[in-house]
Short mmCIF file of N, CA and C and ligand atoms in Angstrom, two decimals:
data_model
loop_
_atom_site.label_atom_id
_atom_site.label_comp_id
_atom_site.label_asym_id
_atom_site.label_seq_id
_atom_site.Cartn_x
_atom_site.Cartn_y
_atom_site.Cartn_z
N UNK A 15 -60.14 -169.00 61.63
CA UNK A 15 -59.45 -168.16 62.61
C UNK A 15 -59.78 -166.69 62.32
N UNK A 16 -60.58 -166.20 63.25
CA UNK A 16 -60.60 -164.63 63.39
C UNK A 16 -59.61 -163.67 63.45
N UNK A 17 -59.85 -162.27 62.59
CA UNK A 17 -58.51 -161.02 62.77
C UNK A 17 -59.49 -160.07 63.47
N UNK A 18 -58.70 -160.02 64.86
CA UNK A 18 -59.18 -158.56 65.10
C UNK A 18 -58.27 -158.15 65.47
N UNK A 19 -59.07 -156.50 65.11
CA UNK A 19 -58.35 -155.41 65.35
C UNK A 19 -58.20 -154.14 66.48
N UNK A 20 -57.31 -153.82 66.60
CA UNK A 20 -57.14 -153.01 67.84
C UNK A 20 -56.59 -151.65 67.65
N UNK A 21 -56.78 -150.63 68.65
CA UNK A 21 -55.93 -149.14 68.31
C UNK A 21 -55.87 -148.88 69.56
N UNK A 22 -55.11 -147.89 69.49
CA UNK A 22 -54.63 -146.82 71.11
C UNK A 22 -55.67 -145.82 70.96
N UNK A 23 -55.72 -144.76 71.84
CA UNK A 23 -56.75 -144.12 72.22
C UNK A 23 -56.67 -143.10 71.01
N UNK A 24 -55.19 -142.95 70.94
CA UNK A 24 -55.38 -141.75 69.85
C UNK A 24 -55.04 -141.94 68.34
N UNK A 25 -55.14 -143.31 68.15
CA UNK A 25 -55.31 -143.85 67.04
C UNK A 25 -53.94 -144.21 66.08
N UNK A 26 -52.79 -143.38 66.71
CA UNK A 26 -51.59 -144.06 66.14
C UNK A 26 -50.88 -144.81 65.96
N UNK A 27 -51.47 -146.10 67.03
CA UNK A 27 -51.00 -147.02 67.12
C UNK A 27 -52.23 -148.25 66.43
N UNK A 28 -52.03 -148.85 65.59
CA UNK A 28 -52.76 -149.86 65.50
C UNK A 28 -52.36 -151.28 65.12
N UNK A 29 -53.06 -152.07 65.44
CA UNK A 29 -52.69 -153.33 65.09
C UNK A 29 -53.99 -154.91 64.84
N UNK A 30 -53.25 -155.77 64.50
CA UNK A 30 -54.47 -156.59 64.33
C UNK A 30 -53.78 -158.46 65.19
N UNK A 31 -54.77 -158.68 65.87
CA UNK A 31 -54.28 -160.04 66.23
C UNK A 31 -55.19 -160.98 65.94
N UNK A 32 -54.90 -162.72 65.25
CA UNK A 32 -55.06 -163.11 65.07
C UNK A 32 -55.18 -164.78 65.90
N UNK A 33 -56.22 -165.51 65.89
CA UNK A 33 -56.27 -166.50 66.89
C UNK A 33 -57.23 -166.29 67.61
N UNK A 34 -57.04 -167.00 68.95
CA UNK A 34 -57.85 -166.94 70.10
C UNK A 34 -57.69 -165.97 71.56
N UNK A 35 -58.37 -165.67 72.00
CA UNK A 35 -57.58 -165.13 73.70
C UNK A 35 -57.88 -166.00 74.52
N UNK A 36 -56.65 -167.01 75.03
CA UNK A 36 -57.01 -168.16 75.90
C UNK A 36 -55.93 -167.65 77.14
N UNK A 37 -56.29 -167.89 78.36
CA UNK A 37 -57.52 -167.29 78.82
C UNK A 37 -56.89 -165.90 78.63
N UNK A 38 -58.54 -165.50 79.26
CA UNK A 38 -58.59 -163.99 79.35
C UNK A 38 -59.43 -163.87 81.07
N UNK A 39 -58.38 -162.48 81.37
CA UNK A 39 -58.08 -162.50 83.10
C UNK A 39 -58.62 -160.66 82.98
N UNK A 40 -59.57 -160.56 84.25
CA UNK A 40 -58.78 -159.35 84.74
C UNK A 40 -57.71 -159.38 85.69
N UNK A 41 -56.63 -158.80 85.85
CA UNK A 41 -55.84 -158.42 86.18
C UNK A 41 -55.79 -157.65 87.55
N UNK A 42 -55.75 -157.43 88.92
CA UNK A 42 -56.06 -156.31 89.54
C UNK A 42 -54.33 -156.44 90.54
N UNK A 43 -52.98 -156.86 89.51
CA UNK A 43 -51.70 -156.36 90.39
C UNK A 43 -51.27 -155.57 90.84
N UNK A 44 -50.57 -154.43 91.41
CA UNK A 44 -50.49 -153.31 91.21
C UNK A 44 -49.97 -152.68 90.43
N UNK A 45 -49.34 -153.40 89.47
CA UNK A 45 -48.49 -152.95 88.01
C UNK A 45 -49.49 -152.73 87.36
N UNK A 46 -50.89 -153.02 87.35
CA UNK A 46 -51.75 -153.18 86.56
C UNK A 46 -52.65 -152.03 87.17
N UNK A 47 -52.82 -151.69 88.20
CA UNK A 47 -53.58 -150.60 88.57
C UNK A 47 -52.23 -149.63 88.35
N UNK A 48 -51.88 -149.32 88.21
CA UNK A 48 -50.80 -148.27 87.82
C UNK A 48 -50.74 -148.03 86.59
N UNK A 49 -50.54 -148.84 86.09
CA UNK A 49 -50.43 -148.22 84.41
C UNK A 49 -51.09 -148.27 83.36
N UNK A 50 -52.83 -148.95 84.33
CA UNK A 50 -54.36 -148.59 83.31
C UNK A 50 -54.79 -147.52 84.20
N UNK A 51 -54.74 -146.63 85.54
CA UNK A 51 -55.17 -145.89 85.90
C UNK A 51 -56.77 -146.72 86.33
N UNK A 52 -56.84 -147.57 86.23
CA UNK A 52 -58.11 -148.60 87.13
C UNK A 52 -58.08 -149.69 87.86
N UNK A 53 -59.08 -150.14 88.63
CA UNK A 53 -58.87 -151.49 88.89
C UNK A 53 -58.14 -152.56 89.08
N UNK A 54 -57.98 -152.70 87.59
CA UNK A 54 -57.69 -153.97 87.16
C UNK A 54 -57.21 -153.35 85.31
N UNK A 55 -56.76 -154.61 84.62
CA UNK A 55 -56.54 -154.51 83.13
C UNK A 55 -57.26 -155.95 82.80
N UNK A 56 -57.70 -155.26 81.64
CA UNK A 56 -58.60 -157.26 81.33
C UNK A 56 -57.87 -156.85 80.27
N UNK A 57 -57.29 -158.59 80.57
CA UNK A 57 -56.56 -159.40 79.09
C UNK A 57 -56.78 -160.72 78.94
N UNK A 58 -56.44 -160.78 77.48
CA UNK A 58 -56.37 -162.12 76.22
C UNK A 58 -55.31 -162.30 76.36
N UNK A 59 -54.75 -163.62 76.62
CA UNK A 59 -53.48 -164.10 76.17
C UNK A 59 -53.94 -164.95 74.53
N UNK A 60 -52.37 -164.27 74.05
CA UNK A 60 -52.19 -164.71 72.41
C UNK A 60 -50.99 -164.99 72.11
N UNK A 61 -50.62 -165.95 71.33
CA UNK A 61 -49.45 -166.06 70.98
C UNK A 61 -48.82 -164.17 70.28
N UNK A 62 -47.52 -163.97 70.74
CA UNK A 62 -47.20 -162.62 70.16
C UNK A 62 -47.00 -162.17 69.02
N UNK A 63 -46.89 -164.01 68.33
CA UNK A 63 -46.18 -163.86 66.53
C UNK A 63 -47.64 -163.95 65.89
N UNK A 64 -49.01 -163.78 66.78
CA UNK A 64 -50.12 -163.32 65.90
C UNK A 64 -50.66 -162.01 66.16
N UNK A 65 -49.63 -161.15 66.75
CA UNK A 65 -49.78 -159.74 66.59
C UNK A 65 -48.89 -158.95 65.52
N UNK A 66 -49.48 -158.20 64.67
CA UNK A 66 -49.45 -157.88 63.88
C UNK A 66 -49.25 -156.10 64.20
N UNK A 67 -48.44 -155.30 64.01
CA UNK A 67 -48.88 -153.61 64.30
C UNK A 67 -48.75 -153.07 62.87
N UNK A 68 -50.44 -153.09 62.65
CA UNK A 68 -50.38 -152.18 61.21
C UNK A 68 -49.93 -150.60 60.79
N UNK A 69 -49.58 -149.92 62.08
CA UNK A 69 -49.54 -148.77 61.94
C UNK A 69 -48.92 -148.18 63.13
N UNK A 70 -48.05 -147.41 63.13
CA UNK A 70 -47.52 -146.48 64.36
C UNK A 70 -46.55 -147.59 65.48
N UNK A 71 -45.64 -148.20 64.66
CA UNK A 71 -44.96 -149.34 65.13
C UNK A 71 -43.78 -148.41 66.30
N UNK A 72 -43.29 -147.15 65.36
CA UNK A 72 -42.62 -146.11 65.95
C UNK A 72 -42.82 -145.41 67.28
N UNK A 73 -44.09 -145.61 67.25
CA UNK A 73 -44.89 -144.63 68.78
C UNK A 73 -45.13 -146.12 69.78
N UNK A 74 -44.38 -146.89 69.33
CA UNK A 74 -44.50 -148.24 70.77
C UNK A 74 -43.39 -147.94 71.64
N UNK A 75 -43.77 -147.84 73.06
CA UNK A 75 -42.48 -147.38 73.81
C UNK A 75 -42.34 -148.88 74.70
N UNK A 76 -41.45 -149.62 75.17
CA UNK A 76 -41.77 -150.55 76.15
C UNK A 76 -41.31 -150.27 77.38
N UNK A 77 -41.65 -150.88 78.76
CA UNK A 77 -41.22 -150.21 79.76
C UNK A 77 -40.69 -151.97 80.38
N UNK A 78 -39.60 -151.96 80.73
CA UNK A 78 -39.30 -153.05 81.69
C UNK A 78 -39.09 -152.96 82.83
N UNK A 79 -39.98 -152.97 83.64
CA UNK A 79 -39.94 -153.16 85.64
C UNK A 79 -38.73 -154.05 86.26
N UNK A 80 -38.58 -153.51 86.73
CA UNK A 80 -37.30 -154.43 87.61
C UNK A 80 -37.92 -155.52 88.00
N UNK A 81 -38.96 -155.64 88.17
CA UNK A 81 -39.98 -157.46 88.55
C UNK A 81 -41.17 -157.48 87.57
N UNK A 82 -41.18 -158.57 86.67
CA UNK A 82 -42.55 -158.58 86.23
C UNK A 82 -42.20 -158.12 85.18
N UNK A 83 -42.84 -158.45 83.90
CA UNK A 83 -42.73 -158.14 82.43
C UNK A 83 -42.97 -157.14 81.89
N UNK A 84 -41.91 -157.14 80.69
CA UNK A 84 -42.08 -156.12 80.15
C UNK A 84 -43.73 -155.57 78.97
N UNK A 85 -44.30 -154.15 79.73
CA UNK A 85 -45.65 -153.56 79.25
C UNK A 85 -44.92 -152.47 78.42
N UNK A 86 -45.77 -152.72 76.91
CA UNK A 86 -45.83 -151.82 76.19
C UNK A 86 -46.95 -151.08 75.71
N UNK A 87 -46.71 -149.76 75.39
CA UNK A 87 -48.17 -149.00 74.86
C UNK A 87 -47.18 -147.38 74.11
N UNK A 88 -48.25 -146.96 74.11
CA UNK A 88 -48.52 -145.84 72.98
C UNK A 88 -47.80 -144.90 73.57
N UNK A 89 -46.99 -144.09 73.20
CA UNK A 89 -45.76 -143.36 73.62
C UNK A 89 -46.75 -141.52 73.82
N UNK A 90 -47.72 -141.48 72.83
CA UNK A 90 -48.85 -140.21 72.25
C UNK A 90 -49.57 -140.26 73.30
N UNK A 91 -50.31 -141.15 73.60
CA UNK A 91 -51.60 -141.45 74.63
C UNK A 91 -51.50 -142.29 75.70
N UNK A 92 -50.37 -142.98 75.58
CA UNK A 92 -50.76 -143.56 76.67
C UNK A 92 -50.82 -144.89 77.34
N UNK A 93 -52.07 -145.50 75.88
CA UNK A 93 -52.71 -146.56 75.99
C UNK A 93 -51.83 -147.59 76.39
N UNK A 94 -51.71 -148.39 77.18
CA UNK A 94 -51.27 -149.46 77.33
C UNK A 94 -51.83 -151.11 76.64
N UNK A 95 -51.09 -151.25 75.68
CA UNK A 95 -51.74 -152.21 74.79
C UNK A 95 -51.25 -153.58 74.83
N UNK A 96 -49.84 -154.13 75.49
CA UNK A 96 -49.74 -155.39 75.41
C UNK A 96 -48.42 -155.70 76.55
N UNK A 97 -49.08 -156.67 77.02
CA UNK A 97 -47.75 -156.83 78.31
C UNK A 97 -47.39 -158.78 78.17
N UNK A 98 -46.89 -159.28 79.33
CA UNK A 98 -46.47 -159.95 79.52
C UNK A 98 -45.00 -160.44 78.76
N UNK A 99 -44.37 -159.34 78.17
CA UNK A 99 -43.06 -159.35 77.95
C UNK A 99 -43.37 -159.39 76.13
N UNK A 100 -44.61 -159.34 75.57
CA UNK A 100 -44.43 -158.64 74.19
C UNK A 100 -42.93 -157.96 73.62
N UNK A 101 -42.28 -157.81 72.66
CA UNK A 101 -42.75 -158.99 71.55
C UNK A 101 -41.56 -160.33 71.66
N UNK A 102 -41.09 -160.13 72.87
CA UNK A 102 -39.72 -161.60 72.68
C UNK A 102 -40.35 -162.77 73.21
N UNK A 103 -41.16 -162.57 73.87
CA UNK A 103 -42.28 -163.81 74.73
C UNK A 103 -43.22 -164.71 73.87
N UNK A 104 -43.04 -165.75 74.28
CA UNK A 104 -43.92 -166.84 73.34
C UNK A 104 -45.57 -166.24 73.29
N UNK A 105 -45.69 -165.79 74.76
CA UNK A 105 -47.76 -165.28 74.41
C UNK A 105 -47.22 -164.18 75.08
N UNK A 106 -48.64 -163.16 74.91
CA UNK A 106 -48.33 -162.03 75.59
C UNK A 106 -49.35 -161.72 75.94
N UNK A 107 -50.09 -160.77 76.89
CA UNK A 107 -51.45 -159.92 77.21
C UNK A 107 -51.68 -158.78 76.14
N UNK A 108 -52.64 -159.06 75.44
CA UNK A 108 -53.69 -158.17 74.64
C UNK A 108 -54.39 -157.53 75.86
N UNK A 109 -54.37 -156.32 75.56
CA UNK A 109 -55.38 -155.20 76.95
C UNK A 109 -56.63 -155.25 76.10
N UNK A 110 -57.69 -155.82 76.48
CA UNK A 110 -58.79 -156.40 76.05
C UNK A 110 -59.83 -154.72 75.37
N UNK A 111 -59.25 -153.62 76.50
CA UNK A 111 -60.08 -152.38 75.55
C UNK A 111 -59.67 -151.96 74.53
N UNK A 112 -58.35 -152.64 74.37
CA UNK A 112 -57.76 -151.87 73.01
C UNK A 112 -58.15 -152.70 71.54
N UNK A 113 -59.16 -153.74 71.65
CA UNK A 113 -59.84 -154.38 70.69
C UNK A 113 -60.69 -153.50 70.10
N UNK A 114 -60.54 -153.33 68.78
CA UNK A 114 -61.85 -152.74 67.72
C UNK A 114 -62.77 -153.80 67.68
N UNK A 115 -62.76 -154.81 67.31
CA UNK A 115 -63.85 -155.67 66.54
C UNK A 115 -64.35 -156.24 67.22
N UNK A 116 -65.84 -156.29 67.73
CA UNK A 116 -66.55 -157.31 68.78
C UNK A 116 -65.73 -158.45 68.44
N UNK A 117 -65.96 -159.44 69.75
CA UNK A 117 -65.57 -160.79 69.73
C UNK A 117 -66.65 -161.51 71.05
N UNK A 118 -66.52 -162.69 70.54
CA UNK A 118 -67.36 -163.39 71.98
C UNK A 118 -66.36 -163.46 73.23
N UNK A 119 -66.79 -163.57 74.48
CA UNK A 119 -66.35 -164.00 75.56
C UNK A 119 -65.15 -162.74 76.50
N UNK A 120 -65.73 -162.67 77.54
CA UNK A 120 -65.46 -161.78 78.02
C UNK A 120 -64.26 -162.53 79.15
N UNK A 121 -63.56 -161.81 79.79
CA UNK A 121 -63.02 -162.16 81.12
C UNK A 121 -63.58 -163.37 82.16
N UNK A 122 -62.64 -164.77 82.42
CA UNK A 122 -63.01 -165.54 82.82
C UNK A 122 -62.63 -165.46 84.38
N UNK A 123 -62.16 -164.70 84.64
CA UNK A 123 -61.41 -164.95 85.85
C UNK A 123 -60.51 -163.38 86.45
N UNK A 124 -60.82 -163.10 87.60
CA UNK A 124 -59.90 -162.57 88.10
C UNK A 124 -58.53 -163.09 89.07
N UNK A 125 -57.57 -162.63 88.41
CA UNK A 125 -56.11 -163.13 89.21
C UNK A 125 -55.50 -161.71 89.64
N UNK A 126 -54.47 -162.25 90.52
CA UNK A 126 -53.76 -161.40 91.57
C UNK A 126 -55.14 -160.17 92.54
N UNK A 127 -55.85 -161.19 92.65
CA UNK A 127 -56.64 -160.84 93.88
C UNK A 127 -56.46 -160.11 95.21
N UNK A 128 -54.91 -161.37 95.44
CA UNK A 128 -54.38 -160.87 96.88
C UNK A 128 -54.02 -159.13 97.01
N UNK A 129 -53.92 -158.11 95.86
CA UNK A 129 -53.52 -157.27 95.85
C UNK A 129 -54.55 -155.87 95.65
N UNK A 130 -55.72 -156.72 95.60
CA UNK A 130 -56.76 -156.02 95.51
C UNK A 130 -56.58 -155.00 96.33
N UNK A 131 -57.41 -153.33 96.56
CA UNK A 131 -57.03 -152.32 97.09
C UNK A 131 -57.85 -151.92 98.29
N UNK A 132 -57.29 -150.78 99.07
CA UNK A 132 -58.44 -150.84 100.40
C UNK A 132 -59.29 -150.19 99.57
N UNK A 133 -59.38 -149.44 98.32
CA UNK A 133 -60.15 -148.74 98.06
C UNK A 133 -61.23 -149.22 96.72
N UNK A 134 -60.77 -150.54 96.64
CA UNK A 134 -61.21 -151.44 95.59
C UNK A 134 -62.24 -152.52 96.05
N UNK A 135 -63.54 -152.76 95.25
CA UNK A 135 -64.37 -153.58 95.62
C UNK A 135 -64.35 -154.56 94.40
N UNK A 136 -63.92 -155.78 94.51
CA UNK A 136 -64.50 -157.02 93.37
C UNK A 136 -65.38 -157.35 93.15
N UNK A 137 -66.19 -156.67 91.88
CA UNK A 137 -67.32 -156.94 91.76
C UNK A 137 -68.16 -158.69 92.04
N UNK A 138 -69.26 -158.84 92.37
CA UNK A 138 -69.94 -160.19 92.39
C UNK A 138 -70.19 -160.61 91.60
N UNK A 139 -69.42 -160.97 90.40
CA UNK A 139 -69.72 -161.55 89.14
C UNK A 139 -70.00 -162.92 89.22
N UNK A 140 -69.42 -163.29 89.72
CA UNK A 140 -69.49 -165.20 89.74
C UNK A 140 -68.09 -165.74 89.12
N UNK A 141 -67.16 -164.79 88.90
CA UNK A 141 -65.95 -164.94 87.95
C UNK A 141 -65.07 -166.18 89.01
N UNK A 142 -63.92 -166.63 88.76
CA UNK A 142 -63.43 -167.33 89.36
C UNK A 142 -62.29 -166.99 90.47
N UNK A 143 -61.37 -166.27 91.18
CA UNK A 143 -60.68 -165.69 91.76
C UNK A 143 -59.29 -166.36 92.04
N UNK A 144 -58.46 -166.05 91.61
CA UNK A 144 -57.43 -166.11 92.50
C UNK A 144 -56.34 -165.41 92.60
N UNK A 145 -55.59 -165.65 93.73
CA UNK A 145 -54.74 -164.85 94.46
C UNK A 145 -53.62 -164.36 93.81
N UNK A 146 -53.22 -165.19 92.89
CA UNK A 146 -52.01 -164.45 92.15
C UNK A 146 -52.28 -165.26 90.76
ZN1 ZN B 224 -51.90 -143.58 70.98
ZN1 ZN B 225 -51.41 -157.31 86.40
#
């Protein structure tokens, strides 16, 4: 079993997760274009009790939406580093840029499609699609 490691943009936040990312999605909801400022967010789902925050546990702010799980990130920068209701949730979304350490396998799939933007094009990857 592989450790990798991850940081926020401005480095105060770090952490290391352990396991697999099964699956791993981009994301394009609008919770998700909102609070990566792109697209979409590509994530790893991981169990949450193999995240680990080695550093700057203090600068984690979480935000809970009145619909939809609670996203946490870096209180300094920004970064948005782990959602799907982190850390009380059995798995959670790893934000796939906030990985340090190469790993194999990239994004299998895009979900919440239906929300795609007028100003948004899905790339032709061959990825798999769906609507929510
Ligand atoms: Zn930061
Ligand atoms: Zn999303």
């Amino acid at each position: 079993m592989s450790v990798l490691e991850g940081s926020c943009l401005c480095g105060g936040v770090r952490f290391e997760v352990s396991g697999e990312f099964e699956p791993r999605s981009y994301c394009h909801c609008t919770s998700c274009k909102r609070l990566s400022g792109g697209a979409a967010t590509a994530n790893g789902r991981a169990r949450s009790d193999s995240i680990r925050i080695t550093a700057g546990r203090e600068l984690l702010r979480t935000y809970q939406p009145d619909e939809g799980s609670a996203k946490t990130f870096c209180s300094v920068c920004g970064s948005n580093l782990f959602g799907a209701g982190w850390p009380e949730s059995e798995f959670a979304s790893v934000r796939l840029p906030a990985i340090d350490t190469p790993f194999e396998g990239g994004p299998t799939r895009h979900i919440f499609t239906r929300s795609v933007a007028a100003w948004e094009t899905l790339p032709d990857d061959g990825l798999l699609c769906e609507e929510d």
